[in-house]
Amino acid sequence: MNHRPWAKLLLAASGLTFAAAMPTDVRAETTASTPADHRISFDQYSFLIDGKRTYIWSGEVHPYRLPSPDLWPDVFQKMKAAGFNTASIYFSWGYHSPRDGQYDFSGIRNVDKLLDDARDAGIYVIARPGPYINAEVDSGGFPLWMTEKPVKNRSPDPAYLKLADQWMTQIDRVLARHQLTNGRGTVIAYQVENEYYNGSPAGRDYMQHLEDKARADGITVPLVGNHDATFVSGKGAVQVSGSDYYPQGFDCSHPTQWKPAPDLAANHFAGEPLFTAEFQGGAFDPWGGPGYPKCAQLINDRFANVFYKENIAAGATAQNFYMLFGGTSWGWQAIPQNYTSYDYGAAITEARQFDPKYYEDKRIGYFLHAVAPITKTDALAPDRLDNPVLVDRARINPDTGTQFHLVRHGDTTASTVETTHLSLALKEGKFDIPQQPGTAIAIDGRDSKLLLADYMLGTTRMDYSTSELMTNAAIGGRDIAVLYGRHGSDGETLLDYAAKPKVTVLSGNVTQHWGKDGLRLDYRHDGLARVLVDGGQRPLLLLIGDDQATQRVWRQDTPQGAVLLLGSHLLRSAHYTDGTLALTGDGDSDANAELFAGDATKVTWNGQPLAAAHTASGSLAVSLPVPQPVTLPQLDHWTQRAGAPEIARGFNDSQWRVANRTTTSSVTKPGTLPVLFADDYGFHTGNTWYRGHFTVDATHTAPTGLKLAVKSGGVAGAFSVWFNGHFLGSVTRNELGAFGFPSAMLVPGDNVVSVLTVDMGHEEDYNSTGENRTARGIVSAEPLGADAKAITWRLQGALVDESPQRGPYNFGGLYGERQGWPLKPGPAADWQSATLPSDSAQPGVTWYRTNIQLSLPKGQDTSLGLEITDPPGRHYRATIFVNGWQMGNYVAELGPQHRFPIPNGVIDPHGNNDITIAVWKTDATPGGLGTVSLINFGSYTSPVDVGAIR
Ligand code: GAL
């Protein structure tokens, strides 16, 4: 099993405690609860935790995309409730490091809390600290200050390694104390680098360096990769070589165009479990793209159904989906190609709601959790189908003989509806299924069925079922199994009994056939049927649902056994204490629920006792609280304030940085000197202002204009130019512009050209070419009709330490940001009343603010957002702050994002909230900021209670 030297080492190490390496506070905690140390190992079949084979059903979440620590448990609990047992988590170096040598792990950056929250929700963690993470995050996770370090990123360049080590020392210290091997931790694996495919000697040196560093920092869990075959062996090899797959690509504009499912078996390496470090769970969307609902359609529940099950059939026992909850690239964290939302069309939406894919993930996740034999299977020769369009991909557990048959279209993109019969060679003989005359196994277009045979439903053998199994468990002295199929489809299940059992159909339309093969139940999937079969070692209750019915089946496991709840929006947790079964969860407008649980004298829901009535199914009928209606205030009291004094000729810029550099850290070659790149002067986010001065007098020839090249980072960029306070124009979707200075505007003495630029984020550095150091701001400024040096420049951008808890990406360099208006708007008298939508024709920057008191229903989790709606044809950009947190960048003419989810915590649903919006109008046609409204993405009764973070 442990075929590699390192694995032996790990086993040997597993007996150790790591107290000596831990800071005192953690050691004290650990001793108090005397936790047992855990072991993590693996072989060619699966990962094993404490020797128990474990299917890793994992979803990717990014803490830096949810700046509200009280909501982290919400996401982890929603994952757990869908059968996920693992979260794969990138840690973004730049998010924790505002300056070279400075690190912040407090507040919204508290990784200790994050990992405790994961552990408390029963979620393991695959830690992915980079140093480079890609992830559509600014610089691929490299800190902003790395734009000033001309090192060879992602290589053995000693200058780079020194910086990478600086980060690893910090993050590894936190990760090490949260390893599962330390008893109270939850980290089960550590990914080294990200999609690093450089297997050259230098690439191997680099990987080996990172691995040695991780080990030296006390990382003992398996080192894993997403580098395909690159680091399977040789220098720099990881222990488990995962692979990344995005089979549908990222074109959400054609959401019904499918590409074939990949065959993962090609990346199943000897001695390692088959692991998808990233498998497509959605897609990102560019500025001007079709919007995330289309990405959710491209990677929909049918995609999950066909592709994730196909991975199971290929032998994968560790699957991670990128993303499961995408969140928000708040502040200036997005890369230039993407807008603020990182919803990703994922199973849990940016606003923490469930996409239909969530329920498909859950059906499969519950299956994998319940059916232990899936963790050790070999390929089995496929069985014969009587429909050539369909195929069977089969596996068998060599110990239990349990068989898995994936019935799907040979062409996974096909959308025809097909039917077939399958002949199975099982322990009890050969079966052509289904046996019911006139019925068949129906496979919809873009659908598949993972059928189970020779499987023990607790104490009863299920020979086969043409329904899929969602879950099964021993509960309250009975075996309970949930089977399902598409609404209206036929199903049959053959159960093995020595003598004819007593069959009670409690509800639904189910017929029984007793014969030499056992008990066959025939039915059509329609709502939820219930059949009690008494005759085996334990009675067996079958709950047979259609796909819709399975959505409201929830399972939680406790040391006292499993709990099933039929009903509610979400079951978050279940605990038995002193005879009380304490449940937590979320309720919607349907109060009815039914509980299958072990003995309990009392049941509580979010701490309140539930009245429970016994049902004929042996369950408890309960009634859950329903949510109160939510009414949101209109945002109709706005004030405004002018926000671009830099335009005025007389503005005092004497404190600004003088552009005097002749060299740059950038990979961009300056078009003119001095260097004007914002990053070289320490301005890394959002807007940077430039003011160019020249003198008009007898001795100087005044330039007649200015040719500019400005890099914002692509299609969503812009720059605007004023001369002596007069608007000359803006450039959007282009980097170049030439502006004449009308002679009537020239004045004797100092003349000023003001240029407003924006950095839409730094490029990632996928190819290790220093792309994160692509210039932002003015790259060339060529005076027309005058000497190249005729204009001298000063510049001013974001102030880095403006709000340490909000961190390095929150603010850009607009005047109002430098003055801190989103946090301290100053005297009310400075703001004039305003009406939205604005019909202003004035180019430049205007700030809007409103203050609202919210008192939304307590005990209810309401997910809020802001929406901007505009008549078409407006040319402006808006930067949205809620209580000082920059939660969105909007570009009216590009879109597609109009709705900006604001996590509770950032917004206070029970308090006072400041909404501040900086509007940069890029043209002089009438029409500024449109209508801004508060929106509700969903509201459920819930234990989620979020503290405001200010
Ligand atoms: C992967 C990469 C991720 C992310 C993803 C696309 O190749 O590892 O970090 O960029 O693509 O969303």
PDB file of C-alpha atoms in Angstrom, residues 682-852:
ATOM      1  CA  GLY A 682       4.078  52.319  -5.518  1.00  0.00           C
ATOM      2  CA  PHE A 683       0.532  52.871  -6.886  1.00  0.00           C
ATOM      3  CA  HIS A 684      -0.920  49.444  -7.522  1.00  0.00           C
ATOM      4  CA  THR A 685      -4.707  49.615  -7.435  1.00  0.00           C
ATOM      5  CA  GLY A 686      -7.548  51.378  -9.179  1.00  0.00           C
ATOM      6  CA  ASN A 687      -7.179  54.936 -10.348  1.00  0.00           C
ATOM      7  CA  THR A 688      -3.978  56.893 -10.657  1.00  0.00           C
ATOM      8  CA  TRP A 689      -3.958  60.574 -11.549  1.00  0.00           C
ATOM      9  CA  TYR A 690      -1.216  62.219 -13.559  1.00  0.00           C
ATOM     10  CA  ARG A 691      -0.617  65.925 -13.897  1.00  0.00           C
ATOM     11  CA  GLY A 692       1.753  67.158 -16.599  1.00  0.00           C
ATOM     12  CA  HIS A 693       3.040  70.712 -16.359  1.00  0.00           C
ATOM     13  CA  PHE A 694       4.557  72.968 -18.951  1.00  0.00           C
ATOM     14  CA  THR A 695       5.291  76.646 -18.975  1.00  0.00           C
ATOM     15  CA  VAL A 696       4.088  79.103 -21.534  1.00  0.00           C
ATOM     16  CA  ASP A 697       6.454  82.049 -21.795  1.00  0.00           C
ATOM     17  CA  ALA A 698       8.802  83.708 -24.232  1.00  0.00           C
ATOM     18  CA  THR A 699      11.552  81.130 -23.858  1.00  0.00           C
ATOM     19  CA  HIS A 700       9.495  77.903 -24.141  1.00  0.00           C
ATOM     20  CA  THR A 701       7.709  76.452 -27.153  1.00  0.00           C
ATOM     21  CA  ALA A 702       4.382  75.202 -25.868  1.00  0.00           C
ATOM     22  CA  PRO A 703       3.325  71.751 -27.059  1.00  0.00           C
ATOM     23  CA  THR A 704       0.255  71.812 -29.267  1.00  0.00           C
ATOM     24  CA  GLY A 705      -1.020  68.583 -27.837  1.00  0.00           C
ATOM     25  CA  LEU A 706      -0.134  65.243 -26.375  1.00  0.00           C
ATOM     26  CA  LYS A 707       0.018  61.693 -27.680  1.00  0.00           C
ATOM     27  CA  LEU A 708      -0.634  59.169 -24.935  1.00  0.00           C
ATOM     28  CA  ALA A 709      -0.373  55.446 -24.578  1.00  0.00           C
ATOM     29  CA  VAL A 710      -2.000  54.166 -21.403  1.00  0.00           C
ATOM     30  CA  LYS A 711      -2.279  50.610 -20.164  1.00  0.00           C
ATOM     31  CA  SER A 712      -5.281  49.811 -17.975  1.00  0.00           C
ATOM     32  CA  GLY A 713      -5.340  46.099 -18.646  1.00  0.00           C
ATOM     33  CA  GLY A 714      -7.564  45.554 -21.619  1.00  0.00           C
ATOM     34  CA  VAL A 715     -11.119  46.027 -22.696  1.00  0.00           C
ATOM     35  CA  ALA A 716     -12.478  47.476 -19.448  1.00  0.00           C
ATOM     36  CA  GLY A 717      -9.793  50.130 -19.227  1.00  0.00           C
ATOM     37  CA  ALA A 718     -10.215  53.851 -19.808  1.00  0.00           C
ATOM     38  CA  PHE A 719      -8.466  57.154 -19.465  1.00  0.00           C
ATOM     39  CA  SER A 720      -9.682  60.726 -19.540  1.00  0.00           C
ATOM     40  CA  VAL A 721      -7.743  63.870 -20.308  1.00  0.00           C
ATOM     41  CA  TRP A 722      -8.288  67.495 -19.299  1.00  0.00           C
ATOM     42  CA  PHE A 723      -6.295  70.553 -20.219  1.00  0.00           C
ATOM     43  CA  ASN A 724      -6.316  73.488 -17.846  1.00  0.00           C
ATOM     44  CA  GLY A 725      -9.625  72.223 -16.489  1.00  0.00           C
ATOM     45  CA  HIS A 726     -11.212  71.632 -19.935  1.00  0.00           C
ATOM     46  CA  PHE A 727     -12.273  68.140 -20.909  1.00  0.00           C
ATOM     47  CA  LEU A 728     -10.388  66.926 -23.974  1.00  0.00           C
ATOM     48  CA  GLY A 729     -11.819  63.435 -24.155  1.00  0.00           C
ATOM     49  CA  SER A 730     -11.595  59.850 -23.003  1.00  0.00           C
ATOM     50  CA  VAL A 731     -10.270  56.689 -24.553  1.00  0.00           C
ATOM     51  CA  THR A 732     -11.987  53.397 -23.869  1.00  0.00           C
ATOM     52  CA  ARG A 733     -11.243  49.946 -25.285  1.00  0.00           C
ATOM     53  CA  ASN A 734      -7.955  51.244 -26.616  1.00  0.00           C
ATOM     54  CA  GLU A 735      -4.581  52.234 -25.263  1.00  0.00           C
ATOM     55  CA  LEU A 736      -3.823  55.141 -27.567  1.00  0.00           C
ATOM     56  CA  GLY A 737      -5.075  58.680 -27.827  1.00  0.00           C
ATOM     57  CA  ALA A 738      -3.885  62.004 -29.216  1.00  0.00           C
ATOM     58  CA  PHE A 739      -5.218  65.252 -27.816  1.00  0.00           C
ATOM     59  CA  GLY A 740      -4.713  68.748 -29.135  1.00  0.00           C
ATOM     60  CA  PHE A 741      -4.414  71.655 -26.716  1.00  0.00           C
ATOM     61  CA  PRO A 742      -6.703  74.360 -28.134  1.00  0.00           C
ATOM     62  CA  SER A 743      -4.592  77.508 -28.265  1.00  0.00           C
ATOM     63  CA  ALA A 744      -7.397  79.500 -26.653  1.00  0.00           C
ATOM     64  CA  MET A 745      -6.932  77.431 -23.540  1.00  0.00           C
ATOM     65  CA  LEU A 746      -3.236  78.137 -23.158  1.00  0.00           C
ATOM     66  CA  VAL A 747      -2.416  80.510 -20.336  1.00  0.00           C
ATOM     67  CA  PRO A 748       0.789  82.332 -19.557  1.00  0.00           C
ATOM     68  CA  GLY A 749       2.868  80.470 -16.965  1.00  0.00           C
ATOM     69  CA  ASP A 750       1.948  77.024 -15.720  1.00  0.00           C
ATOM     70  CA  ASN A 751      -0.298  74.905 -17.944  1.00  0.00           C
ATOM     71  CA  VAL A 752      -1.590  71.557 -16.768  1.00  0.00           C
ATOM     72  CA  VAL A 753      -2.776  68.426 -18.462  1.00  0.00           C
ATOM     73  CA  SER A 754      -4.611  66.087 -16.059  1.00  0.00           C
ATOM     74  CA  VAL A 755      -4.949  62.416 -16.925  1.00  0.00           C
ATOM     75  CA  LEU A 756      -7.119  59.985 -15.017  1.00  0.00           C
ATOM     76  CA  THR A 757      -6.122  56.349 -15.521  1.00  0.00           C
ATOM     77  CA  VAL A 758      -7.214  53.067 -14.025  1.00  0.00           C
ATOM     78  CA  ASP A 759      -5.458  49.814 -13.304  1.00  0.00           C
ATOM     79  CA  MET A 760      -7.991  47.050 -13.855  1.00  0.00           C
ATOM     80  CA  GLY A 761      -5.694  44.531 -12.200  1.00  0.00           C
ATOM     81  CA  HIS A 762      -2.348  42.972 -12.941  1.00  0.00           C
ATOM     82  CA  GLU A 763      -1.906  40.028 -15.240  1.00  0.00           C
ATOM     83  CA  GLU A 764      -1.318  36.586 -13.839  1.00  0.00           C
ATOM     84  CA  ASP A 765       2.104  35.096 -14.497  1.00  0.00           C
ATOM     85  CA  TYR A 766       1.154  31.716 -15.871  1.00  0.00           C
ATOM     86  CA  ASN A 767       4.170  31.509 -18.169  1.00  0.00           C
ATOM     87  CA  SER A 768       6.682  32.827 -15.681  1.00  0.00           C
ATOM     88  CA  THR A 769       7.531  35.747 -17.945  1.00  0.00           C
ATOM     89  CA  GLY A 770       6.880  38.486 -15.407  1.00  0.00           C
ATOM     90  CA  GLU A 771       3.466  39.331 -16.864  1.00  0.00           C
ATOM     91  CA  ASN A 772       2.326  40.650 -13.485  1.00  0.00           C
ATOM     92  CA  ARG A 773       4.853  43.391 -14.126  1.00  0.00           C
ATOM     93  CA  THR A 774       3.123  44.548 -17.306  1.00  0.00           C
ATOM     94  CA  ALA A 775       2.892  48.317 -16.965  1.00  0.00           C
ATOM     95  CA  ARG A 776      -0.204  50.113 -15.732  1.00  0.00           C
ATOM     96  CA  GLY A 777      -0.813  53.802 -16.242  1.00  0.00           C
ATOM     97  CA  ILE A 778       0.888  56.023 -18.801  1.00  0.00           C
ATOM     98  CA  VAL A 779       3.464  54.114 -20.812  1.00  0.00           C
ATOM     99  CA  SER A 780       4.267  56.875 -23.242  1.00  0.00           C
ATOM    100  CA  ALA A 781       3.558  60.623 -23.203  1.00  0.00           C
ATOM    101  CA  GLU A 782       4.746  62.424 -26.308  1.00  0.00           C
ATOM    102  CA  PRO A 783       4.238  66.169 -26.448  1.00  0.00           C
ATOM    103  CA  LEU A 784       3.223  67.307 -29.926  1.00  0.00           C
ATOM    104  CA  GLY A 785       5.056  70.160 -31.518  1.00  0.00           C
ATOM    105  CA  ALA A 786       7.538  70.503 -28.707  1.00  0.00           C
ATOM    106  CA  ASP A 787      10.545  68.943 -27.110  1.00  0.00           C
ATOM    107  CA  ALA A 788      10.028  65.461 -25.577  1.00  0.00           C
ATOM    108  CA  LYS A 789      10.920  66.882 -22.184  1.00  0.00           C
ATOM    109  CA  ALA A 790       8.538  69.827 -22.489  1.00  0.00           C
ATOM    110  CA  ILE A 791       6.084  68.339 -20.028  1.00  0.00           C
ATOM    111  CA  THR A 792       7.069  67.335 -16.493  1.00  0.00           C
ATOM    112  CA  TRP A 793       4.857  64.897 -14.650  1.00  0.00           C
ATOM    113  CA  ARG A 794       3.638  64.193 -11.171  1.00  0.00           C
ATOM    114  CA  LEU A 795       1.387  61.337 -10.212  1.00  0.00           C
ATOM    115  CA  GLN A 796      -0.748  60.176  -7.322  1.00  0.00           C
ATOM    116  CA  GLY A 797      -2.502  56.864  -6.781  1.00  0.00           C
ATOM    117  CA  ALA A 798      -3.828  54.754  -3.946  1.00  0.00           C
ATOM    118  CA  LEU A 799      -2.562  55.268  -0.417  1.00  0.00           C
ATOM    119  CA  VAL A 800      -1.610  51.814   0.819  1.00  0.00           C
ATOM    120  CA  ASP A 801      -2.334  52.033   4.533  1.00  0.00           C
ATOM    121  CA  GLU A 802      -5.692  53.757   4.243  1.00  0.00           C
ATOM    122  CA  SER A 803      -7.569  50.948   6.002  1.00  0.00           C
ATOM    123  CA  PRO A 804      -5.378  48.029   7.078  1.00  0.00           C
ATOM    124  CA  GLN A 805      -8.315  45.764   7.886  1.00  0.00           C
ATOM    125  CA  ARG A 806      -9.663  46.269   4.380  1.00  0.00           C
ATOM    126  CA  GLY A 807      -6.221  45.575   3.033  1.00  0.00           C
ATOM    127  CA  PRO A 808      -4.183  46.394  -0.033  1.00  0.00           C
ATOM    128  CA  TYR A 809      -6.882  45.960  -2.706  1.00  0.00           C
ATOM    129  CA  ASN A 810      -9.723  48.017  -1.233  1.00  0.00           C
ATOM    130  CA  PHE A 811      -8.923  51.523  -2.381  1.00  0.00           C
ATOM    131  CA  GLY A 812      -7.707  53.124  -5.535  1.00  0.00           C
ATOM    132  CA  GLY A 813      -6.365  56.636  -5.895  1.00  0.00           C
ATOM    133  CA  LEU A 814      -9.435  58.805  -6.566  1.00  0.00           C
ATOM    134  CA  TYR A 815      -9.473  62.023  -4.561  1.00  0.00           C
ATOM    135  CA  GLY A 816     -12.406  60.796  -2.441  1.00  0.00           C
ATOM    136  CA  GLU A 817     -10.567  57.567  -1.718  1.00  0.00           C
ATOM    137  CA  ARG A 818      -7.426  59.421  -0.693  1.00  0.00           C
ATOM    138  CA  GLN A 819      -9.617  61.531   1.574  1.00  0.00           C
ATOM    139  CA  GLY A 820     -11.289  58.386   2.932  1.00  0.00           C
ATOM    140  CA  TRP A 821     -14.854  59.388   1.961  1.00  0.00           C
ATOM    141  CA  PRO A 822     -16.151  55.803   1.856  1.00  0.00           C
ATOM    142  CA  LEU A 823     -15.281  55.626   5.553  1.00  0.00           C
ATOM    143  CA  LYS A 824     -15.477  59.263   6.665  1.00  0.00           C
ATOM    144  CA  PRO A 825     -17.664  61.237   4.311  1.00  0.00           C
ATOM    145  CA  GLY A 826     -17.033  64.444   6.236  1.00  0.00           C
ATOM    146  CA  PRO A 827     -19.554  67.180   7.025  1.00  0.00           C
ATOM    147  CA  ALA A 828     -23.010  66.748   5.529  1.00  0.00           C
ATOM    148  CA  ALA A 829     -22.759  70.303   4.228  1.00  0.00           C
ATOM    149  CA  ASP A 830     -20.105  69.168   1.763  1.00  0.00           C
ATOM    150  CA  TRP A 831     -22.656  66.939   0.059  1.00  0.00           C
ATOM    151  CA  GLN A 832     -25.544  68.280  -2.003  1.00  0.00           C
ATOM    152  CA  SER A 833     -28.788  66.469  -2.484  1.00  0.00           C
ATOM    153  CA  ALA A 834     -28.987  64.376  -5.648  1.00  0.00           C
ATOM    154  CA  THR A 835     -31.513  62.406  -7.636  1.00  0.00           C
ATOM    155  CA  LEU A 836     -30.892  59.178  -9.429  1.00  0.00           C
ATOM    156  CA  PRO A 837     -30.789  58.374 -12.245  1.00  0.00           C
ATOM    157  CA  SER A 838     -28.474  61.308 -12.876  1.00  0.00           C
ATOM    158  CA  ASP A 839     -28.878  63.253 -16.108  1.00  0.00           C
ATOM    159  CA  SER A 840     -25.572  65.059 -15.699  1.00  0.00           C
ATOM    160  CA  ALA A 841     -23.501  65.603 -18.818  1.00  0.00           C
ATOM    161  CA  GLN A 842     -20.386  66.533 -16.885  1.00  0.00           C
ATOM    162  CA  PRO A 843     -17.375  64.303 -17.504  1.00  0.00           C
ATOM    163  CA  GLY A 844     -15.207  63.625 -14.473  1.00  0.00           C
ATOM    164  CA  VAL A 845     -15.721  62.126 -11.060  1.00  0.00           C
ATOM    165  CA  THR A 846     -18.775  62.566  -8.844  1.00  0.00           C
ATOM    166  CA  TRP A 847     -19.393  60.777  -5.579  1.00  0.00           C
ATOM    167  CA  TYR A 848     -22.827  59.699  -4.389  1.00  0.00           C
ATOM    168  CA  ARG A 849     -23.810  58.525  -0.976  1.00  0.00           C
ATOM    169  CA  THR A 850     -26.805  57.363   0.928  1.00  0.00           C
ATOM    170  CA  ASN A 851     -27.337  55.996   4.393  1.00  0.00           C
ATOM    171  CA  ILE A 852     -29.900  53.356   5.199  1.00  0.00           C
TER     172      ILE A 852
END
